[in-house]
């Protein structure tokens, strides 16, 4: 049995794919400890992890969090660096006591990666979006709001990087913290075919496909098509967009389900057309099992689940990372990019996707097959086990590579097993 520690940021999109990986590891007899946040305690403990709360180390949220959410990468990185410093003493002490065989850290979870490197522990990077390199960066075209926050946030990022250096972490620039590299074992929750430039990543990067629970077969048939609309768990507070969807899709030859994120969001929409209903939250995989079209914000998890279930998409990204996912999905024929956000444009896009639904489904089929062949949570668990096994073997071999001296004047000579 190995001891494995997970670290992640307080975000559903970064935590959810790891839940089934934890479940797989626990079933295989490993002991898993997960540093996370109270919102995810029940889910992680349900998968068998020992939960360690990190909420006390989060800095206060900015007053305009709703406006910054999803657009202000500088503030996100400032937050993760602040947590790294605040939690350092506790985490390093506990890691020293627990003596894990491996650390699995989310790609944005700076503290998990830096603690592992500080202690010389085997590290696996868990990447829930595209693997990040220069090509991926070019695919992310920031909007004006993102550019504004990036430029105004540069001074605080410089101060935070200096703070990390003061604490003994060798960090020169921001990309040192977030860019995937060929030397770190990495799990990416998509297929190599869906990853832009996937052929450029080496063998240390395992493209495992979506990490999903076991799903029932898609058997339910509806009399009318179901149009499912969701902006995910971060940007769901866009009441204006949901109202445009209700207006544009109301009284159409379909049923519409809006997943709006909160009871307050559902109430804010007021009276809806008879064929439109709003829910605070839904079981997305169950809904996709019935849906004919998914109007999505293009988070990686949502797009992957839609492809897995064979559902064509209307692609409505809200920020640059989602824009990169939307472009890839459109390139491969899995959906139609929504260029305008008014009621008429939304209706026209849904009508076009429904009219061409079979062509979209034919394009999606090989993508879904590639996702399934990639192995999912089971393959991710195997990748972690392989990292532990390789590091263990390296540690065992290390004593055989000591230097010997024939006499005091001879240069060192590596002793290689015969």
C-alpha positions as a printed Julia matrix, in Angstrom:
418×3 Matrix{Float64}:
   0.0    0.0     0.0
   1.29   3.44   -0.95
   0.54   6.78    0.69
  -0.62   9.42   -1.76
  -1.4   13.09   -1.09
  -3.61  15.22   -3.36
  -3.7   19.03   -3.45
  -6.22  21.11   -5.41
  -7.64  24.62   -5.59
 -11.19  25.53   -4.45
 -12.86  24.9    -7.82
 -15.27  22.19   -8.97
 -13.71  21.95  -12.42
 -10.31  21.17  -10.91
 -11.57  18.85   -8.15
 -14.28  16.78   -9.85
 -12.0   14.87  -12.26
  -9.83  13.72   -9.35
 -12.7   12.21   -7.35
 -12.91   9.02   -9.4
  -9.11   8.78   -9.44
  -9.15   8.81   -5.64
 -11.84   6.14   -5.66
  -9.73   3.96   -7.96
  -6.62   4.34   -5.8
  -8.49   3.51   -2.59
  -9.99   0.41   -4.21
  -6.47  -0.67   -5.15
  -5.47  -0.52   -1.49
  -3.69   2.84   -1.35
  -4.09   5.38    1.43
  -5.09   8.78    0.04
  -5.0   12.09    1.9
  -6.58  15.11    0.16
  -5.88  18.77    1.04
  -8.96  20.65   -0.16
 -11.88  22.83    0.98
 -15.04  22.17    2.98
 -17.28  22.49   -0.08
 -15.74  19.27   -1.4
 -15.41  17.32    1.86
 -18.42  15.01    1.38
 -17.48  14.16   -2.2
 -13.85  13.39   -1.38
 -14.58  11.45    1.79
 -17.21   9.53   -0.16
 -14.47   8.43   -2.54
 -12.39   7.18    0.38
  -9.94  10.04    0.93
  -8.77  11.39    4.27
  -9.88  15.02    4.05
  -7.71  17.91    5.3
  -9.43  21.35    5.18
  -7.48  24.34    3.87
 -10.21  27.01    4.12
  -8.49  28.86    6.98
  -5.56  29.72    4.7
  -7.6   31.43    1.97
  -7.19  35.21    1.83
 -10.36  37.38    1.85
 -12.15  37.47   -1.5
 -12.09  40.8    -3.37
 -15.3   42.83   -3.13
 -15.83  42.69   -6.89
 -15.29  38.92   -7.07
 -18.31  38.44   -9.32
 -16.84  40.77  -11.95
 -13.34  39.31  -11.71
 -14.38  35.65  -11.65
 -12.99  33.81  -14.63
 -11.24  36.9   -16.0
  -8.62  37.9   -13.42
  -5.79  35.38  -13.65
  -3.42  37.69  -11.77
  -5.63  37.67   -8.68
  -5.99  33.9    -8.92
  -2.22  33.46   -8.95
  -1.8   35.96   -6.12
  -4.28  33.9    -4.11
  -2.5   30.59   -4.71
   0.87  32.1    -3.79
  -0.6   33.6    -0.61
  -1.99  30.19    0.33
   1.39  28.59   -0.41
   3.1   30.84    2.11
   0.31  30.76    4.71
  -0.01  26.97    4.75
   3.68  26.19    4.35
   4.58  25.4     7.98
   1.56  23.14    8.59
   1.74  21.31    5.26
   5.49  20.68    5.31
   5.29  19.38    8.87
   2.37  17.06    8.07
   3.96  15.82    4.86
   7.11  15.02    6.82
   5.05  13.02    9.31
   2.86  11.28    6.71
   5.8   10.44    4.41
   3.83  10.13    1.16
   5.1    8.03   -1.72
   3.7   10.56   -4.19
   2.09  13.99   -4.36
  -0.63  14.68   -6.94
  -1.1   18.44   -7.38
  -3.47  20.32   -9.64
  -1.71  22.29  -12.36
  -2.82  25.6   -10.78
  -2.26  24.4    -7.2
   1.11  26.06   -6.71
   1.4   25.04   -3.07
   1.15  21.31   -3.77
   3.81  21.45   -6.48
   6.22  23.6    -4.5
   5.89  21.56   -1.31
   6.62  18.36   -3.22
   9.71  19.87   -4.79
  10.89  21.32   -1.47
  10.74  17.86    0.14
  12.01  15.94   -2.9
   8.77  13.94   -3.19
   7.62  12.3    -6.44
   5.17  14.67   -8.14
   2.32  14.05  -10.56
   0.67  17.14  -12.09
  -3.12  16.82  -12.48
  -4.21  18.95  -15.45
  -7.95  19.43  -15.86
  -7.75  21.76  -18.86
  -5.46  21.42  -21.86
  -1.82  20.69  -21.1
  -0.25  24.13  -21.11
   2.64  25.01  -23.4
   3.39  27.79  -25.87
   0.96  26.42  -28.47
  -1.84  26.2   -25.92
  -1.06  29.73  -24.75
  -1.47  31.0   -28.33
  -4.9   29.36  -28.5
  -6.06  31.36  -25.47
  -6.99  34.77  -26.81
  -7.82  36.97  -23.83
 -10.67  39.45  -24.03
 -10.39  43.14  -23.06
 -11.35  42.52  -19.43
  -8.75  39.77  -19.05
  -6.07  41.95  -20.65
  -6.96  44.81  -18.29
  -6.72  42.64  -15.16
  -3.48  41.05  -16.38
  -1.78  44.38  -16.98
  -2.96  45.95  -13.73
  -2.05  42.78  -11.83
   1.58  42.53  -12.98
   3.0   44.44   -9.98
   1.26  42.18   -7.46
   2.46  39.08   -9.32
   6.03  40.4    -9.22
   5.75  40.93   -5.45
   4.31  37.44   -4.93
   7.09  35.78   -6.95
   9.64  37.67   -4.85
   7.86  36.39   -1.73
   8.21  32.81   -2.94
  11.93  33.35   -3.52
  12.25  34.74    0.01
  10.78  31.45    1.24
  13.39  29.49   -0.66
  11.43  28.47   -3.76
  13.34  28.77   -7.04
  10.84  30.61   -9.21
  11.88  33.14  -11.83
   8.65  33.75  -13.73
   4.97  32.89  -13.57
   5.15  30.2   -16.25
   7.57  28.27  -14.01
   4.57  27.62  -11.78
   1.9   26.67  -14.32
   3.46  25.44  -17.56
   3.62  21.7   -18.11
   7.12  20.38  -18.71
   8.59  17.18  -20.1
  10.29  16.25  -16.8
   7.17  16.07  -14.61
   4.79  13.12  -14.7
   1.46  14.6   -15.78
  -2.14  13.46  -16.08
  -4.33  15.34  -18.57
  -8.07  14.63  -18.55
  -8.56  14.64  -22.3
  -7.29  12.57  -25.22
  -4.09  13.27  -27.11
  -6.26  13.78  -30.23
  -8.37  16.48  -28.56
  -5.35  18.29  -27.08
  -4.08  20.99  -29.49
  -0.62  19.86  -30.56
  -1.0   16.68  -28.53
   1.7   14.95  -30.56
   4.31  17.34  -29.14
   3.99  16.09  -25.56
   6.29  13.29  -24.43
   5.68   9.97  -22.72
   5.68  11.49  -19.23
   2.34  13.11  -20.12
  -0.59  10.68  -19.88
  -3.7   11.78  -21.75
  -6.29   9.71  -19.87
  -9.55  11.16  -21.2
 -12.42  12.3   -18.97
 -12.5   10.91  -15.43
 -16.16   9.99  -15.04
 -18.23   7.66  -12.86
 -19.87   4.66  -14.47
 -22.8    5.83  -16.56
 -25.98   4.02  -17.57
 -26.51   3.6   -21.32
 -28.35   6.39  -23.12
 -31.78   4.81  -23.49
 -34.4    7.47  -22.74
 -36.25   8.87  -25.72
 -38.15  12.15  -25.53
 -41.1   13.24  -27.62
 -39.53  16.69  -28.03
 -35.83  17.59  -28.22
 -34.26  18.79  -24.96
 -32.02  21.86  -25.14
 -29.79  21.99  -22.07
 -28.14  25.31  -21.11
 -25.41  25.74  -18.49
 -22.6   28.2   -17.82
 -20.91  25.88  -15.33
 -20.01  26.4   -11.68
 -17.97  29.62  -11.96
 -19.71  31.96  -14.4
 -23.29  30.81  -13.79
 -24.41  34.19  -12.42
 -24.98  35.63  -15.92
 -28.71  36.3   -15.55
 -28.82  38.33  -18.76
 -27.58  35.4   -20.84
 -30.11  33.01  -19.33
 -32.89  35.51  -20.01
 -31.78  35.76  -23.62
 -31.91  31.95  -23.86
 -35.4   31.86  -22.37
 -36.62  34.56  -24.75
 -34.97  33.1   -27.82
 -35.94  29.49  -27.16
 -39.36  30.09  -25.62
 -42.37  28.63  -27.42
 -40.1   26.6   -29.73
 -40.53  22.95  -30.78
 -38.29  21.79  -27.92
 -38.05  21.73  -24.14
 -35.39  23.89  -22.48
 -33.59  23.27  -19.17
 -31.53  26.12  -17.73
 -29.02  25.15  -15.01
 -28.43  28.53  -13.36
 -26.25  27.68  -10.35
 -28.36  28.84   -7.39
 -31.96  29.2    -6.18
 -31.46  32.98   -6.27
 -30.45  32.76   -9.92
 -33.56  30.76  -10.78
 -35.81  33.22   -8.93
 -34.16  36.2   -10.66
 -35.36  34.98  -14.05
 -38.99  35.48  -13.08
 -41.79  34.0   -15.18
 -40.56  31.73  -17.99
 -42.21  30.44  -21.18
 -44.1   27.15  -20.72
 -41.4   25.09  -22.44
 -38.55  26.56  -20.35
 -37.65  25.67  -16.77
 -34.77  26.79  -14.57
 -33.05  24.67  -11.91
 -30.42  25.73   -9.4
 -28.3   22.63  -10.11
 -28.77  19.42  -12.06
 -26.99  16.1   -12.45
 -25.31  17.07  -15.7
 -24.42  13.58  -16.9
 -28.0   12.42  -16.37
 -29.35  15.43  -18.29
 -26.87  14.91  -21.13
 -28.2   11.37  -21.39
 -31.48  12.91  -22.55
 -30.35  16.11  -24.29
 -30.33  16.77  -28.02
 -28.27  19.99  -27.82
 -26.04  21.41  -25.1
 -25.53  25.19  -24.99
 -22.35  25.34  -22.92
 -19.78  27.79  -21.56
 -17.12  25.34  -22.81
 -15.43  24.36  -19.59
 -13.26  21.33  -20.31
 -15.34  19.02  -18.12
 -18.63  20.09  -19.7
 -17.36  19.74  -23.26
 -15.81  16.35  -22.47
 -19.03  15.08  -20.91
 -21.05  16.29  -23.89
 -18.74  14.5   -26.32
 -18.8   11.37  -24.14
 -22.63  11.37  -24.29
 -22.72  12.12  -28.03
 -24.46  15.49  -27.66
 -23.64  18.27  -30.17
 -23.0   21.7   -28.69
 -23.67  25.37  -29.14
 -20.37  26.83  -27.91
 -20.6   30.01  -25.82
 -17.26  30.53  -24.02
 -17.07  33.22  -21.34
 -13.28  33.65  -21.07
 -10.04  32.77  -22.86
  -9.44  29.29  -21.45
 -12.98  28.29  -22.46
 -12.41  29.98  -25.82
  -9.53  27.59  -26.52
 -11.74  24.6   -25.71
 -14.53  26.01  -27.89
 -12.19  26.5   -30.85
 -10.95  22.93  -30.57
 -14.47  21.51  -30.34
 -15.55  23.54  -33.37
 -12.44  22.52  -35.35
 -13.25  18.86  -34.79
 -16.95  19.24  -35.69
 -18.41  18.73  -32.22
 -20.31  22.01  -32.05
 -21.17  25.44  -33.45
 -19.59  28.63  -32.08
 -22.17  31.18  -30.9
 -20.9   34.46  -32.33
 -23.62  36.75  -30.91
 -25.47  36.45  -27.6
 -28.92  37.89  -28.39
 -32.16  35.85  -28.35
 -32.4   35.59  -32.16
 -28.78  34.4   -32.52
 -29.24  31.81  -29.78
 -32.38  30.44  -31.43
 -30.73  30.34  -34.87
 -27.72  28.44  -33.49
 -29.89  25.83  -31.75
 -31.99  25.39  -34.89
 -28.87  24.89  -37.02
 -27.35  22.31  -34.67
 -30.62  20.4   -34.45
 -30.98  20.45  -38.25
 -27.42  19.08  -38.64
 -27.51  16.91  -35.55
 -26.59  13.64  -37.24
 -23.58  15.21  -38.96
 -22.4   16.55  -35.61
 -22.93  13.17  -33.97
 -20.84  11.48  -36.69
 -18.01  13.92  -35.98
 -18.33  13.38  -32.23
 -18.31   9.56  -32.41
 -14.54   9.1   -32.97
 -13.77  11.72  -30.32
 -15.93   9.86  -27.8
 -14.3    6.56  -28.78
 -10.88   8.15  -28.21
 -11.97   9.37  -24.78
 -13.09   5.88  -23.79
  -9.94   4.24  -25.14
  -7.75   6.66  -23.12
  -8.7    4.85  -19.92
 -10.14   7.56  -17.67
  -9.75   7.34  -13.9
  -8.33   3.82  -14.03
  -5.52   4.93  -16.35
  -4.86   7.98  -14.15
  -4.5    5.71  -11.13
  -2.11   3.49  -13.09
  -0.03   6.55  -14.03
   0.31   7.47  -10.35
   1.29   3.89   -9.49
   3.85   3.89  -12.31
   5.41   7.09  -10.94
   5.66   5.57   -7.47
   7.14   2.33   -8.84
   9.73   4.16  -10.96
  10.81   6.41   -8.09
  11.02   3.4    -5.77
  13.21   1.57   -8.27
  15.43   4.63   -8.67
  15.82   4.85   -4.91
  16.77   1.17   -4.69
  19.31   1.56   -7.48
  20.87   4.69   -6.01
  23.17   2.88   -3.51
  24.66   0.9    -6.39
  25.84   4.12   -8.02
  28.1    5.25   -5.18
  31.62   6.44   -5.91
  34.59   4.3    -5.01
  38.27   5.17   -4.67
  41.09   2.76   -5.4
  43.34   5.05   -3.36
  43.33   8.59   -2.14
  44.72   9.97   -5.4
  42.36   8.21   -7.84
  39.43  10.17   -9.33
  35.93   8.99   -8.43
  34.54   6.12  -10.46
  30.86   5.2   -10.71
  30.2    1.66   -9.55
  27.79   0.01  -12.0
  26.23  -3.36  -11.22
  27.64  -6.12  -13.34
